[in-house]
Short mmCIF file of C-alpha atoms and ligand atoms in Angstrom, two decimals:
data_model
loop_
_atom_site.label_atom_id
_atom_site.label_comp_id
_atom_site.label_asym_id
_atom_site.label_seq_id
_atom_site.Cartn_x
_atom_site.Cartn_y
_atom_site.Cartn_z
CA MET F 655 0.00 0.00 0.00
CA ILE F 656 1.28 3.46 -0.90
CA ASN F 657 0.42 6.15 1.65
CA VAL F 658 -0.50 9.37 -0.13
CA THR F 659 -1.20 12.71 1.53
CA VAL F 660 -3.13 15.05 -0.78
CA TRP F 661 -2.49 18.66 0.23
CA ASN F 662 -4.70 21.48 -1.01
CA GLU F 663 -4.82 25.13 0.02
CA TYR F 664 -8.63 24.68 -0.17
CA ARG F 665 -9.57 28.32 -0.71
CA HIS F 666 -11.16 28.50 -4.19
CA GLU F 667 -13.75 25.87 -3.24
CA LEU F 668 -14.85 27.88 -0.17
CA LYS F 669 -14.98 31.21 -2.01
CA SER F 670 -16.44 30.33 -5.40
CA GLU F 671 -19.64 28.49 -6.24
CA GLU F 672 -18.30 27.81 -9.70
CA VAL F 673 -15.40 25.86 -8.18
CA SER F 674 -17.37 24.16 -5.41
CA SER F 675 -19.93 22.95 -7.97
CA VAL F 676 -17.10 21.12 -9.77
CA TYR F 677 -15.37 19.95 -6.57
CA PRO F 678 -17.98 19.79 -3.77
CA ASP F 679 -15.52 17.87 -1.53
CA GLY F 680 -12.59 20.03 -2.58
CA ILE F 681 -9.92 19.23 -5.13
CA HIS F 682 -8.11 17.25 -2.41
CA GLY F 683 -11.30 15.28 -1.71
CA GLN F 684 -11.72 14.29 -5.35
CA ILE F 685 -8.07 13.25 -5.75
CA ALA F 686 -8.11 11.23 -2.49
CA SER F 687 -11.37 9.63 -3.60
CA PHE F 688 -10.06 8.19 -6.87
CA LEU F 689 -6.84 7.10 -5.17
CA ASN F 690 -8.74 5.30 -2.43
CA ALA F 691 -10.97 3.59 -5.03
CA ASP F 692 -7.77 1.93 -6.33
CA GLY F 693 -6.46 -0.95 -4.25
CA ASN F 694 -2.87 0.32 -4.26
CA PHE F 695 -3.25 3.52 -2.25
CA THR F 696 -4.30 4.80 1.14
CA ALA F 697 -4.94 8.50 0.65
CA THR F 698 -5.59 11.11 3.33
CA THR F 699 -5.87 14.88 2.96
CA ALA F 700 -4.34 17.97 4.53
CA THR F 701 -5.20 21.64 4.02
CA LEU F 702 -3.66 25.05 4.61
CA ASP F 703 -5.92 26.13 7.49
CA GLU F 704 -5.27 23.05 9.61
CA PRO F 705 -2.67 23.39 12.39
CA GLU F 706 0.79 23.12 10.78
CA HIS F 707 -1.14 23.03 7.46
CA GLY F 708 -1.93 19.40 8.29
CA LEU F 709 1.70 18.49 7.62
CA THR F 710 3.10 17.52 11.01
CA GLU F 711 6.33 15.52 11.30
CA GLU F 712 4.22 12.46 12.08
CA VAL F 713 2.09 12.89 8.93
CA LEU F 714 5.11 13.40 6.67
CA GLU F 715 7.02 10.54 8.29
CA LYS F 716 4.36 8.07 7.21
CA THR F 717 3.71 9.73 3.82
CA ASP F 718 5.21 7.93 0.82
CA VAL F 719 3.95 10.50 -1.67
CA LEU F 720 2.76 14.06 -1.02
CA MET F 721 0.56 15.77 -3.64
CA TRP F 722 0.40 19.56 -3.69
CA TRP F 723 -2.35 21.80 -5.12
CA GLY F 724 -2.18 25.54 -4.38
CA HIS F 725 -2.85 28.79 -6.22
CA ILE F 726 -4.03 31.93 -4.41
CA ALA F 727 -2.43 31.38 -1.00
CA HIS F 728 1.14 30.26 -1.72
CA GLY F 729 2.40 33.13 0.47
CA GLU F 730 0.44 31.85 3.48
CA VAL F 731 2.37 28.57 3.61
CA SER F 732 4.86 28.95 6.44
CA ASP F 733 8.56 28.73 5.67
CA GLU F 734 8.95 26.25 8.52
CA ILE F 735 6.57 23.78 6.85
CA VAL F 736 8.26 24.35 3.47
CA GLU F 737 11.60 23.34 5.03
CA ARG F 738 9.97 20.35 6.68
CA VAL F 739 8.56 19.14 3.34
CA TYR F 740 11.91 19.82 1.65
CA LYS F 741 13.75 17.64 4.20
CA HIS F 742 11.28 14.81 3.76
CA VAL F 743 11.76 14.94 -0.01
CA MET F 744 15.54 14.80 0.52
CA LYS F 745 15.02 11.63 2.58
CA GLY F 746 12.92 9.96 -0.12
CA MET F 747 9.31 11.13 0.15
CA GLY F 748 7.83 11.48 -3.35
CA LEU F 749 6.28 14.83 -4.29
CA ILE F 750 3.72 15.43 -7.03
CA VAL F 751 3.14 19.11 -7.75
CA LEU F 752 -0.15 19.79 -9.52
CA HIS F 753 -1.09 22.62 -11.89
CA SER F 754 -0.74 26.05 -10.21
CA GLY F 755 1.45 24.44 -7.56
CA HIS F 756 4.26 25.43 -9.95
CA HIS F 757 4.46 28.70 -7.98
CA SER F 758 4.32 27.07 -4.55
CA LYS F 759 7.15 27.78 -2.12
CA VAL F 760 7.79 24.05 -1.87
CA PHE F 761 8.31 23.59 -5.64
CA LYS F 762 10.40 26.76 -5.99
CA ARG F 763 12.56 25.68 -3.02
CA LEU F 764 13.22 22.34 -4.74
CA MET F 765 13.75 23.79 -8.22
CA GLY F 766 15.77 26.88 -7.28
CA THR F 767 14.24 28.90 -10.13
CA THR F 768 11.23 31.24 -10.51
CA CYS F 769 9.03 28.50 -12.06
CA ASN F 770 7.31 31.27 -14.06
CA LEU F 771 5.32 30.38 -17.18
CA LYS F 772 2.86 31.88 -19.65
CA TRP F 773 -0.85 31.32 -19.10
CA ARG F 774 -4.27 32.13 -20.43
CA GLU F 775 -7.69 30.73 -19.67
CA GLY F 776 -9.67 28.39 -21.84
CA ASP F 777 -8.14 26.32 -24.61
CA ARG F 778 -8.11 22.77 -25.92
CA GLU F 779 -5.04 20.77 -24.96
CA ARG F 780 -3.50 17.59 -26.23
CA LEU F 781 -0.96 16.05 -23.90
CA TRP F 782 1.35 14.07 -26.18
CA CYS F 783 3.36 11.28 -24.64
CA ILE F 784 6.97 11.74 -25.72
CA ASN F 785 8.39 9.05 -23.42
CA PRO F 786 6.14 5.98 -23.81
CA THR F 787 8.43 3.60 -21.92
CA HIS F 788 8.33 5.75 -18.77
CA PRO F 789 6.28 4.13 -15.93
CA ILE F 790 4.19 7.32 -15.64
CA ALA F 791 2.83 6.66 -19.18
CA LYS F 792 1.93 3.01 -18.50
CA GLY F 793 -1.41 1.96 -19.98
CA LEU F 794 -2.18 5.42 -21.38
CA PRO F 795 -2.92 6.36 -25.01
CA GLU F 796 -0.43 8.27 -27.16
CA TYR F 797 -2.20 11.50 -26.27
CA ILE F 798 -4.74 12.68 -23.72
CA GLU F 799 -7.18 15.32 -24.93
CA ILE F 800 -8.60 17.89 -22.53
CA GLU F 801 -11.41 19.80 -24.21
CA ASN F 802 -11.20 22.82 -21.93
CA ASP F 803 -7.99 23.47 -20.06
CA GLU F 804 -6.07 26.48 -18.89
CA MET F 805 -3.15 27.14 -21.22
CA TYR F 806 0.27 26.96 -19.58
CA GLY F 807 3.01 27.83 -22.07
CA GLU F 808 6.77 27.94 -22.43
CA HIS F 809 9.02 29.27 -21.37
CA PHE F 810 8.58 27.40 -18.09
CA ASP F 811 11.46 28.52 -15.87
CA ILE F 812 12.50 25.20 -14.34
CA PRO F 813 15.86 23.44 -14.29
CA ARG F 814 16.30 20.85 -17.04
CA PRO F 815 14.08 17.90 -15.98
CA ASP F 816 15.42 14.34 -15.67
CA ASP F 817 12.59 13.24 -17.95
CA ILE F 818 9.78 14.91 -19.86
CA VAL F 819 6.95 12.39 -20.14
CA TYR F 820 4.20 14.52 -21.73
CA LEU F 821 4.42 17.60 -23.88
CA GLY F 822 1.27 19.72 -23.86
CA TRP F 823 0.06 21.26 -27.15
CA PHE F 824 -2.59 23.98 -27.06
CA LYS F 825 -4.91 25.01 -29.86
CA GLY F 826 -3.59 28.57 -29.58
CA GLY F 827 -0.18 27.30 -30.68
CA GLU F 828 1.74 27.08 -27.40
CA VAL F 829 3.58 24.03 -26.10
CA PHE F 830 4.50 23.13 -22.52
CA ARG F 831 6.53 20.54 -20.63
CA SER F 832 3.33 19.29 -18.97
CA VAL F 833 4.58 16.20 -17.13
CA CYS F 834 8.21 16.21 -16.07
CA THR F 835 10.33 14.57 -13.40
CA PHE F 836 13.23 15.56 -11.16
CA SER F 837 15.28 13.83 -8.48
CA ARG F 838 16.17 15.78 -5.36
CA GLY F 839 18.20 13.98 -2.68
CA TYR F 840 16.57 10.54 -2.43
CA GLY F 841 13.19 11.95 -3.44
CA LYS F 842 11.41 11.86 -6.77
CA VAL F 843 9.47 14.95 -7.84
CA VAL F 844 6.84 15.03 -10.60
CA TYR F 845 5.20 18.15 -12.00
CA ILE F 846 1.79 17.63 -13.68
CA GLN F 847 0.20 20.61 -15.47
CA PRO F 848 -3.55 19.90 -15.98
CA GLY F 849 -5.92 20.65 -13.09
CA HIS F 850 -7.40 24.16 -13.18
CA GLU F 851 -9.97 24.63 -10.39
CA THR F 852 -12.98 25.41 -12.61
CA ASN F 853 -12.41 22.45 -14.95
CA PRO F 854 -13.37 18.85 -14.10
CA THR F 855 -9.85 17.61 -14.95
CA TYR F 856 -9.52 15.35 -11.91
CA TYR F 857 -12.58 13.38 -13.06
CA ASN F 858 -10.84 12.52 -16.36
CA GLU F 859 -9.96 8.82 -16.22
CA HIS F 860 -6.71 9.23 -18.12
CA ILE F 861 -5.57 12.05 -15.84
CA GLN F 862 -6.49 9.90 -12.83
CA GLN F 863 -4.41 7.04 -14.26
CA LEU F 864 -1.52 9.39 -14.95
CA ILE F 865 -1.58 10.68 -11.34
CA LYS F 866 -1.77 7.11 -9.98
CA ASN F 867 1.15 6.05 -12.19
CA ALA F 868 3.13 9.08 -10.98
CA ALA F 869 2.41 8.20 -7.33
CA LYS F 870 3.56 4.61 -7.86
CA TRP F 871 6.71 5.81 -9.58
CA ALA F 872 7.51 8.47 -6.94
CA ALA F 873 6.93 6.23 -3.91
CA PRO F 874 10.24 5.43 -2.19
CA GLU F 875 11.62 1.88 -1.94
CA GLN F 876 12.95 2.97 1.42
CA LYS F 877 13.59 6.33 2.99
CA GLN F 878 17.08 7.39 3.97
CA GLU F 879 18.92 10.61 4.67
CA PRO F 880 21.60 11.81 2.25
CA LYS F 881 24.74 11.66 4.39
CA CYS F 882 27.96 13.61 4.20
CA PRO F 883 30.71 13.15 6.81
CA PHE F 884 31.24 16.90 7.04
CA PHE F 885 27.54 17.75 7.34
CA PRO F 886 26.02 14.86 9.29
CA SER F 887 22.44 16.08 9.14
CA LEU F 888 20.26 18.01 6.74
CA GLU F 889 19.88 20.61 9.48
CA GLU F 890 23.58 21.54 9.18
CA ASN F 891 23.64 21.20 5.43
CA LYS F 892 21.60 24.26 4.49
ZN1 ZN M 2172 -5.35 27.33 -13.01
#
């Protein structure tokens, strides 16, 4: 069983009827629901307004894969929790950053770049698989079509990924590195672009499969701390 913690800032759903009509249990609720319907995962949720944003040491210690959805409240995530998540990724916890999570403190801390991109609302997207032997693409068609998606376009200011699994093409002409992977310490990080709050993207069966594949791939075999004789702990290695 893979233990997944689905984190969501959970603000759009409480402020906007348009969003809550798509995700009545929150984006985190919908993602946890399709994960729990699959026999391979035990998914729980955590949100910004919970104490310690729901991400205590105990929660992260037992988390194999953390998923992160945020948009309008990135600045409200405390630096202490960002460092805590960072250290757990270094020790092997998988991290899947979803959609507008590209600007989260956690992702920017791990990437070391601005993670800026171009965007515009409302376009048709085809996610083309450009790495069909990658485990994240397992069982999926050569492209996934999303009739109405938010356009995210290049240039996406990230370090060169280890792998690009899907390249997004938008009807307006833009392209985007929509699904890409990074290793940080002993942790695997996946960025997945689709998932705008007003679109029912997390009900799309192919997107659900893609997220489940990513969680299986990012789950650690075993967690361990990167060691250096001169800097015995991550605490001293900042
Ligand atoms: Zn969006």
